[in-house]
Steps between C-alpha positions, in 0.01 A plus 500: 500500500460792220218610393656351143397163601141536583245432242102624463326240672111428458234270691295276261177333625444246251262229440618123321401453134453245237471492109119413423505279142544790323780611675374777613619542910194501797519432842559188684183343672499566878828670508576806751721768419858562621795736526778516273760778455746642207866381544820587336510279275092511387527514098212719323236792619213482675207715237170400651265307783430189358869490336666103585807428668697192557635459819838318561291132477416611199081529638301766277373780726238741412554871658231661730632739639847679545643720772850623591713279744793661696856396391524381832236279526589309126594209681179460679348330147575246221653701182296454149728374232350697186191668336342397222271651235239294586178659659208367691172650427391717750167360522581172623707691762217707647437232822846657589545844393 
């Protein structure tokens, strides 16, 4: 396989989120973070910690963390479908940064 195939992959630790009543996005109650990784087909940018993704089931995910992931190991975790423009406030991400 060329080189022309391969794709920048990244490691997202991410944490479920809601909309409040305002519609603003927070954290799910009692939720623990997981993995998800960039795929080919992931539509938008990641900017920022704290910037949501959906993942394939369409679940809101709230980044923690990011770190690079080897080409090789892609397969190893669930792709996230897009980014959004939405943002979490950092402050009610501070139990897990």
């Amino acid at each position: 396989m060329g080189d022309s195939k391969k794709y920048d992959t990244h490691l997202f630790t991410g944490v479920m989120a809601e909309q409040n009543a305002s519609g603003r996005y927070q954290p799910k109650a009692d939720v623990q973070p997981n993995v998800w990784r960039t795929g080919k087909h992931t539509k938008g940018q990641f900017k920022q910690i704290g910037q949501i993704f959906l993942t394939e089931k369409g679940q809101a995910v709230a980044v923690l963390h990011i770190e690079k992931l080897s080409f090789s190991q892609r397969h190893n975790y669930s792709a996230l479908q897009r980014w959004t423009n939405e943002q979490v406030d950092l402050a009610l991400l501070k139990t897990w940064l």
